[in-house]
PDB file of C-alpha atoms in Angstrom:
ATOM      1  CA  GLY T   1     -19.688  12.187   1.257  1.00 82.00           C
ATOM      2  CA  LYS T   2     -22.918  10.330   1.718  1.00 92.00           C
ATOM      3  CA  LYS T   3     -24.290   9.663   5.223  1.00 96.00           C
ATOM      4  CA  LEU T   4     -24.462   5.919   5.894  1.00 97.00           C
ATOM      5  CA  HIS T   5     -25.678   5.386   9.462  1.00 96.00           C
ATOM      6  CA  THR T   6     -26.846   1.772   9.352  1.00 97.00           C
ATOM      7  CA  ASN T   7     -25.563  -1.460   7.865  1.00 96.00           C
ATOM      8  CA  ALA T   8     -28.703  -1.507   5.698  1.00 97.00           C
ATOM      9  CA  GLU T   9     -27.740   1.887   4.219  1.00 98.00           C
ATOM     10  CA  ARG T  10     -24.155   0.691   3.776  1.00 98.00           C
ATOM     11  CA  THR T  11     -25.118  -2.520   1.965  1.00 98.00           C
ATOM     12  CA  GLU T  12     -27.622  -0.575  -0.160  1.00 98.00           C
ATOM     13  CA  PHE T  13     -24.803   1.776  -1.205  1.00 98.00           C
ATOM     14  CA  ILE T  14     -22.600  -1.215  -2.099  1.00 98.00           C
ATOM     15  CA  GLY T  15     -25.545  -2.611  -4.083  1.00 97.00           C
ATOM     16  CA  SER T  16     -25.821   0.657  -6.008  1.00 97.00           C
ATOM     17  CA  LEU T  17     -22.277   0.019  -7.303  1.00 97.00           C
ATOM     18  CA  GLY T  18     -23.318  -3.357  -8.711  1.00 96.00           C
ATOM     19  CA  TYR T  19     -22.081  -5.660  -5.952  1.00 97.00           C
ATOM     20  CA  SER T  20     -24.115  -7.693  -3.495  1.00 96.00           C
ATOM     21  CA  ALA T  21     -23.029  -7.487   0.143  1.00 96.00           C
ATOM     22  CA  LYS T  22     -23.719  -9.657   3.169  1.00 93.00           C
ATOM     23  CA  ALA T  23     -26.053  -7.886   5.623  1.00 93.00           C
ATOM     24  CA  GLU T  24     -23.516  -7.659   8.453  1.00 96.00           C
ATOM     25  CA  PRO T  25     -19.930  -6.447   8.137  1.00 97.00           C
ATOM     26  CA  LEU T  26     -17.125  -8.964   8.684  1.00 98.00           C
ATOM     27  CA  GLU T  27     -15.324  -6.330  10.687  1.00 97.00           C
ATOM     28  CA  GLU T  28     -15.864  -2.822  11.959  1.00 98.00           C
ATOM     29  CA  ARG T  29     -12.988  -1.013  13.625  1.00 98.00           C
ATOM     30  CA  GLU T  30     -11.496   2.384  14.215  1.00 98.00           C
ATOM     31  CA  VAL T  31      -8.423   3.276  12.196  1.00 97.00           C
ATOM     32  CA  MET T  32      -6.294   6.393  12.167  1.00 97.00           C
ATOM     33  CA  ILE T  33      -5.619   8.109   8.850  1.00 97.00           C
ATOM     34  CA  PRO T  34      -1.884   8.767   9.204  1.00 96.00           C
ATOM     35  CA  ARG T  35      -0.566  12.340   9.182  1.00 96.00           C
ATOM     36  CA  GLU T  36       2.539  11.284   7.265  1.00 96.00           C
ATOM     37  CA  TRP T  37       1.898   9.173   4.172  1.00 96.00           C
ATOM     38  CA  ASN T  38       4.189   6.599   2.644  1.00 96.00           C
ATOM     39  CA  GLU T  39       4.069   5.704  -1.048  1.00 96.00           C
ATOM     40  CA  THR T  40       1.412   3.027  -0.481  1.00 94.00           C
ATOM     41  CA  TYR T  41      -0.938   5.456   1.237  1.00 95.00           C
ATOM     42  CA  THR T  42      -0.336   8.135  -1.386  1.00 97.00           C
ATOM     43  CA  LYS T  43      -1.252   5.611  -4.110  1.00 96.00           C
ATOM     44  CA  TYR T  44      -4.325   4.559  -2.119  1.00 96.00           C
ATOM     45  CA  ASN T  45      -5.436   8.182  -1.973  1.00 98.00           C
ATOM     46  CA  GLU T  46      -4.919   8.570  -5.743  1.00 97.00           C
ATOM     47  CA  LEU T  47      -7.458   5.749  -6.107  1.00 97.00           C
ATOM     48  CA  GLN T  48      -9.801   7.616  -3.736  1.00 98.00           C
ATOM     49  CA  LYS T  49      -9.512  10.788  -5.819  1.00 98.00           C
ATOM     50  CA  THR T  50     -10.655   8.960  -8.960  1.00 96.00           C
ATOM     51  CA  CYS T  51     -13.927   8.305  -7.087  1.00 96.00           C
ATOM     52  CA  GLY T  52     -14.370  11.826  -5.743  1.00 96.00           C
ATOM     53  CA  PHE T  53     -12.885  11.266  -2.286  1.00 97.00           C
ATOM     54  CA  ASP T  54      -9.744  12.734  -0.737  1.00 98.00           C
ATOM     55  CA  LEU T  55      -8.371  11.401   2.530  1.00 98.00           C
ATOM     56  CA  ALA T  56      -5.942  14.323   2.840  1.00 97.00           C
ATOM     57  CA  ASP T  57      -8.736  16.178   4.647  1.00 95.00           C
ATOM     58  CA  TYR T  58      -8.776  13.444   7.307  1.00 98.00           C
ATOM     59  CA  LYS T  59      -5.070  13.171   8.136  1.00 97.00           C
ATOM     60  CA  GLY T  60      -4.651  12.454  11.847  1.00 98.00           C
ATOM     61  CA  LYS T  61      -8.364  11.689  12.272  1.00 98.00           C
ATOM     62  CA  ARG T  62      -9.974   8.459  13.405  1.00 98.00           C
ATOM     63  CA  VAL T  63     -12.367   6.869  10.951  1.00 98.00           C
ATOM     64  CA  THR T  64     -14.479   3.726  11.127  1.00 98.00           C
ATOM     65  CA  MET T  65     -13.513   1.022   8.678  1.00 98.00           C
ATOM     66  CA  CYS T  66     -16.365  -1.363   7.807  1.00 98.00           C
ATOM     67  CA  THR T  67     -15.427  -4.428   5.792  1.00 98.00           C
ATOM     68  CA  PHE T  68     -18.165  -6.376   4.003  1.00 98.00           C
ATOM     69  CA  ALA T  69     -17.982  -9.649   2.078  1.00 98.00           C
ATOM     70  CA  VAL T  70     -19.285  -8.843  -1.396  1.00 97.00           C
ATOM     71  CA  ALA T  71     -19.902 -10.650  -4.670  1.00 95.00           C
ATOM     72  CA  GLN T  72     -20.178  -9.512  -8.256  1.00 93.00           C
ATOM     73  CA  ASP T  73     -22.510 -11.285 -10.684  1.00 86.00           C
ATOM     74  CA  GLY T  74     -20.647 -13.421 -13.168  1.00 88.00           C
ATOM     75  CA  SER T  75     -17.451 -13.361 -11.123  1.00 87.00           C
ATOM     76  CA  GLU T  76     -15.969 -16.164  -9.035  1.00 88.00           C
ATOM     77  CA  ASP T  77     -13.690 -13.758  -7.177  1.00 89.00           C
ATOM     78  CA  GLU T  78     -14.040 -13.593  -3.410  1.00 93.00           C
ATOM     79  CA  LEU T  79     -14.362  -9.856  -2.800  1.00 97.00           C
ATOM     80  CA  ARG T  80     -14.318  -7.418   0.069  1.00 97.00           C
ATOM     81  CA  CYS T  81     -15.693  -3.897   0.234  1.00 98.00           C
ATOM     82  CA  GLU T  82     -14.093  -1.530   2.683  1.00 98.00           C
ATOM     83  CA  LEU T  83     -15.992   1.625   3.601  1.00 98.00           C
ATOM     84  CA  LEU T  84     -14.235   4.431   5.461  1.00 98.00           C
ATOM     85  CA  LEU T  85     -16.685   6.485   7.504  1.00 98.00           C
ATOM     86  CA  TYR T  86     -16.081   9.681   9.437  1.00 98.00           C
ATOM     87  CA  LYS T  87     -19.009  10.389  11.769  1.00 97.00           C
ATOM     88  CA  ASN T  88     -21.115   8.050   9.572  1.00 97.00           C
ATOM     89  CA  ARG T  89     -20.195  10.017   6.460  1.00 98.00           C
ATOM     90  CA  LEU T  90     -18.559   8.059   3.639  1.00 98.00           C
ATOM     91  CA  VAL T  91     -15.067   9.476   3.071  1.00 98.00           C
ATOM     92  CA  GLY T  92     -13.451   6.690   1.045  1.00 98.00           C
ATOM     93  CA  GLY T  93     -13.016   2.986   0.567  1.00 98.00           C
ATOM     94  CA  SER T  94     -12.281   0.243  -1.914  1.00 98.00           C
ATOM     95  CA  ILE T  95     -13.377  -3.058  -3.401  1.00 97.00           C
ATOM     96  CA  TYR T  96     -10.667  -5.699  -3.531  1.00 96.00           C
ATOM     97  CA  THR T  97     -10.056  -9.406  -4.029  1.00 96.00           C
ATOM     98  CA  VAL T  98      -9.137 -11.628  -1.101  1.00 94.00           C
ATOM     99  CA  ALA T  99      -6.520 -13.210  -3.383  1.00 91.00           C
ATOM    100  CA  ALA T 100      -3.327 -11.150  -3.166  1.00 84.00           C
ATOM    101  CA  ASP T 101      -2.736 -11.346  -6.931  1.00 90.00           C
ATOM    102  CA  GLY T 102      -6.148  -9.824  -7.629  1.00 91.00           C
ATOM    103  CA  PHE T 103      -7.220  -6.203  -7.852  1.00 93.00           C
ATOM    104  CA  MET T 104      -8.225  -3.186  -5.830  1.00 95.00           C
ATOM    105  CA  ARG T 105     -10.838  -0.775  -7.182  1.00 96.00           C
ATOM    106  CA  GLY T 106     -12.306   2.426  -5.901  1.00 97.00           C
ATOM    107  CA  LEU T 107     -15.935   2.828  -4.852  1.00 97.00           C
ATOM    108  CA  GLU T 108     -17.308   3.120  -8.364  1.00 94.00           C
ATOM    109  CA  ALA T 109     -19.646   1.080 -10.524  1.00 94.00           C
ATOM    110  CA  ALA T 110     -18.513  -2.500 -11.039  1.00 91.00           C
ATOM    111  CA  PRO T 111     -17.054  -3.137 -14.494  1.00 85.00           C
ATOM    112  CA  ASN T 112     -19.187  -5.512 -16.572  1.00 76.00           C
TER     113      ASN T 112
END
């Protein structure tokens, strides 16, 4: 994955997907990629694979999860972008709606 050391690099990456991100993350915390995956995590990783990531390589490892508030032009949806970083290297993530009945997308170009 891509090295994203600073918040500026992280928001620039989010911008490259077609979303605009607030300069500072809403949250940054360490999370453990579980060794044993339930169905939800397996599905989440299927989404990662469609974007060229695979969290299987990081089972049992601690990663940093950075959550940014993002917006997409022409959309009223309140969105979040979650970046998963291992030693500042992007290893996965998603874009999702705050509304529970919304969507979750991988880290790929925003649909028009």
